[in-house]
Amino acid sequence: MAMANRIDNNSNNDGNNKFQFSIDRGGTFTDIHAILPDGTEVVRKLLSEDPDNYTDAPTEGIRRILEEFDTNEAEGRSYPRHSKVCTDSIASIRMGTTVATNALLERKGERMGLFITRGFRDLLKIGDQSRQDIFDLTCRSPGLLYEEVVEVDERVMLAEFFDEAVGNSGTGHSDSDASKYLERKQDHLGGPKAGYGPRLKGITGETIIDLQPPDLSIIKCQLQDLADRGIQSIAIVLAHSYTYNTHEELIGTLAKEMGCFTEVSMSSAVMPMVRLVNRGHTACAAAYLTPKITTYLESFRSGFDEGLDEHVMLTFMKSDGGLTPVNDFGGHQAILSGPAGGVIGYAKTAYRKISSSESESDTSPMPVIGFDMGGTSTDVSRYDGNLELVFETKTAGVSIQAPQLDINTVAAGGGSRLFLRSGMFYVGPESAGAHPGPVCYRKNGHLAVTDANLLLGRVLPKHFPSIFGPKEDETLDLQGTMDAFAALRETTEEGKSYSMEEIAYGFLKVANEAMCRPIRNLTQMKGYDITTHRLACFGGAGPQHACAIAKALGMSKVFVHRYGGILSAYGLSMADAVNEDQEPAADTYQYSDPSRSKEDPSATSREMRLSYLSDKAVDGLVQQGYQKEEIIVEKYINLRYQGTDTAVMIQEPTSSDGDDCHLPYANSFRAHYRREFGFELEGRDILIDDYRVRAIVPGKMLDQCKPVQSCGFPKPIDTTRAYFENGWEDVNVYDIEMIEPGHEIAGPCIIVQSISTIILEIGCSAIVTSDGDLDITIDSVSNAHDEAESNELEPNEVKEDPVQLSIFSHRFMGIAEQMGRTLQRTSISVNMKERLDFSCALFTSDGGLVANAPHIPVHLGAMQSAVTFQVEYWNSEGREGLKEGDVLVSNHPQLAGGSHLPDITVITPVFHQGKIIFFLASRGHHADIGGISPGSMPPHSKKLEDEGAMIVAFKLVRDGKFQEEGITEILQSPGKIPGNSGTRNLNDNLSDLRAQIAANTSGTRLLHELVEEYGLHTVEAYMHFIQHNAEVSVRGMLKDFARRNGPRVHAIDHMDDGTPIQLQIDIDENTGSASFDFTGTGPQVLGNHNAPPAVTYSAVIYSLRSLVGQDIPLNQGCLAPISFIIPKFCLLNPSDNAGVVGGNVLTSQRVVDVVLKAFKACAASQGCMNNLTFGDDKFGYYETIAGGAGAGPTWEGRSGVHTHCTNTRITDPEILEKRYPVLLREFSLREGSGGKGKHKGGDGVIRELEALRPLVMSVLSERRTLQPYGLEGGEPAQSGRNLLARKDGVLVNAGAKFSTKIESGERLRIESPGGGGYGKVSNSV
């Protein structure tokens, strides 16, 4: 498979008349782009694994090209197979590789151990405590990278809060003898005493206290023990090493001197950024993966003579899109090594003026969306002249804290499997893989997207390599594909009404919509207009789908490079050489005080540190052999507003970027923040978290495309029949090797390459550019508007179609997800922006739930009650009704369908031609809305008024105007009640309410676009169809359960105070209807764990969705088969003035446990959210804490995870100690707390905090008396405990619900419950 052509722009060969190789080693294929000594380009594609013919694909590809094209007989060189390759003719080798990525995905890295600060042995396993799929009862997660953990007896702490408290900085009580704090001491528990130790300056400039250095004699024995057990690599992750790395350096130096380990990865060296969890995962990734890269490189080197190291420039592509020398290529930098080359490829080829489509008057090229469709997944990214980087990502369950290109991946590719079930078409996420692959691969594979393209004539077997069958000499199996589709059609009710072609085309439409979703998210959620972008497609399957996707997105331009099938390798040939360095900081960039806003507090430090980093980065490139004068230096600082966790990396502005030359980064930061998040934060200092420098030697840049004159239509090589939107069409087939610049091609047609197939859809046309690429224009983006008008005229003619049902499912959920992203971006509170404690949803005009993005489970069904109440309230007699420009707000749990008062719901009616057609709602947890205690989560509230402001119905926006005065009065109203307070953080309340309005506004815009595209009656119809589909799925599950277990089941559980929650379920085996009867549940309590009915609805809808066991739309249809009996004034249906703040966070968990117990689904999980608040008159903090998950029939319960009705994240230990006056002494798993059984329940956690100044700490928890039950003979888990460690050494059991003042040096220890076991423990040994 070879192609060769001469570079039209006279390639500027800088390889000293030698060969230059760029290689992308993928999981299936290895792509090679070579520039020959005379400037000619050659490309090759080989199988990455072919042990019968070669040991290494990149080496073999280089050998073959040298053998074919190195024709200098005078030199006498030859390149025989199985001999070392002579490197005399090679100038450079650039490589991107998936070696690290595959090792991470398959968990085949080096055996490694983890050294971590004592108290945090399980920190990386717990992570941020959230689970990936909220409806997966197994809470499955990828395996850990490390085998062994060593807790290091060492500790440092930040000095600020402690020294303030003891008067060292002039605040708090005075202590004249400050020197006594400089000597280390032990506390009464035998550990290092907080605040006692030498004061030292960290890298950030912060003062740290070295409480306890590591004992290297002990460490040496521990290192040797690991080495003796076969551990060959270690990661060292110590608290606050981002600013004080001495302890890590001591251990790292010792480990290297011992010579026992192939890799020693220190987190402070791998990525010196704050956040212990992410930095720890990154260090583990480096330790786990770097040896694999090293092993591969040694194997690669062994295929060449000694000249490879002496005169060949060997570089590798990092995840950030820059090339780095082989000795500086770590595993954590290699995760996106392969895809990064593709981004560089389209950035340098598609982001430029293309003469056939852009006029000379255009000021800049069109921004580009990269669309890389492979076999198992599709990567999308964006480029507008700057590479978009992110600094925290998660891959295969591992958080990586390193610069990476912002690439979004969706599980839809050529190998994505096809399913017809429950009346809908599903594509993926399961993949057929390379083996067995799609049916047409002749390996007894699965129906996949590639099969659909083959059946529809969009892939032509005779123009596809004959590499299939037992002897690898047969072409694609069309007959096998046809047989498989025929079987699918005959064996499913959904398929019998459609032809095979209609089914296959339906799957393509669903696959295309799945790939449109991340593209919409990448653009619309960041404020970009998607229709102004060009779609650059590459990858083997991308060109088959690009035109259809562009049409669906309203894009008018598609670009297909002549090397689109190997664009990652081609991109490597043009990539920049990069060396960068970074250091953490803790400086103030700009004061918010107007009288000081012109000061430059970081000037001296900033200039010194950026200059130091610049010199260091430049020297690194000079040592690689580059000339200093060709190096460009980019300087960045990572800025954030005080009190937020969202930092933005800002490049040094040019003088034209803003008027404020005194503080040049400030305007750029504010402009970026405003565009990304929709607002600025007034009255807050701007802080510096990091300094970063990127030294660059620019790679090759292509000239603008030369104008071409049309030379008519090329001659087709064939004609064929292919299926398009109007059915079968007779179309031309063109060979890309036989078309010339200026040729015009009209769709529909097929263009074949040796490495891919390009489909020009109906209404698309292409012209061949001067470089031989295809510039495609979508002449008719869509005729959907005409169809919409037609549907408006005949609403009763809308018939349910399973393909459209699947597409609308994606669209509705996509709108809810984008609302959530808008809310996260525009909110400012920690609860919403960082902990993601919110939910967004779409509703029909009568308030029925259509789509609820999977945010917080306890919100799932509850919002419908809130919306339906508002519909009835405002439309009732005597009310003013609703009109355009109105936005509603409510939170009352008993009267207005709320969950608890801190959860405020903002509801926006969507109008069309003066009529309400839909509702949108966003519910978010506000950190404080008044009441008797800070945080509005009082442990001992007895009445609703104790818990904060109550809103039954209020127009937050009236006639388009935000009613700030009115909502402020409501939020401050609790202060009129003796012993109560109004909201303690009004500014955050108002800002977050505006963010909720913004989220609804974004949803309104997207719904209007959907109506314009499809017509109102079609959209309305599919809202009801999608609800019906969910209803059918739940009814099917209930009927199946009743057939296996009988029509009646019963379950009971008790709260810690003895109050029973009792449930009887009666199922009609014929209809799948069910009665959920909570008669027998105890009366409401004189406390706050009463739960309004909306909470029970949410718990039930979550349980049913989890029990269905497949991906179905989440909407009110899930509850349509259910009737509820909830006796008035019981725990689950309390009086209007009952306290309920604990019902939402405690009782909801127990309702889920009771439902799952009735269905015998799994053992009880921790049954609690372990709500912790602490603060004083200066601040308040709130978090919920993980526990153990219940085991099930086929799985062990997961440890240290949030279960069921919550999924909020927890604050990183370093961020917690940096922002609040506490020291986190321990956050680990509570070993043995999970119930025993055939399948063991998950363990709870231990979270121990020490106060650094007097604080009020409050806990609202359950399962402190009664244990989480086991099931089917499994044993119960241990109940939780809340313990106070007083200064005098007395340990006090504080009970499940308490609020108390603790002094400096005292500790709160929360031991959360485990999950119950499942099945009897086997007696066999």
XYZ file of N, CA and C in Angstrom, residues 67 489 702 1119:
12
model
N 15.238 0.719 1.292
C 15.591 -0.296 0.304
C 15.102 0.099 -1.089
N -33.229 -8.297 11.161
C -34.556 -7.839 10.738
C -35.633 -8.829 11.144
N 2.796 25.310 5.783
C 2.420 25.273 4.378
C 2.014 26.658 3.904
N -41.735 6.285 35.465
C -42.686 6.202 36.572
C -44.127 5.998 36.110
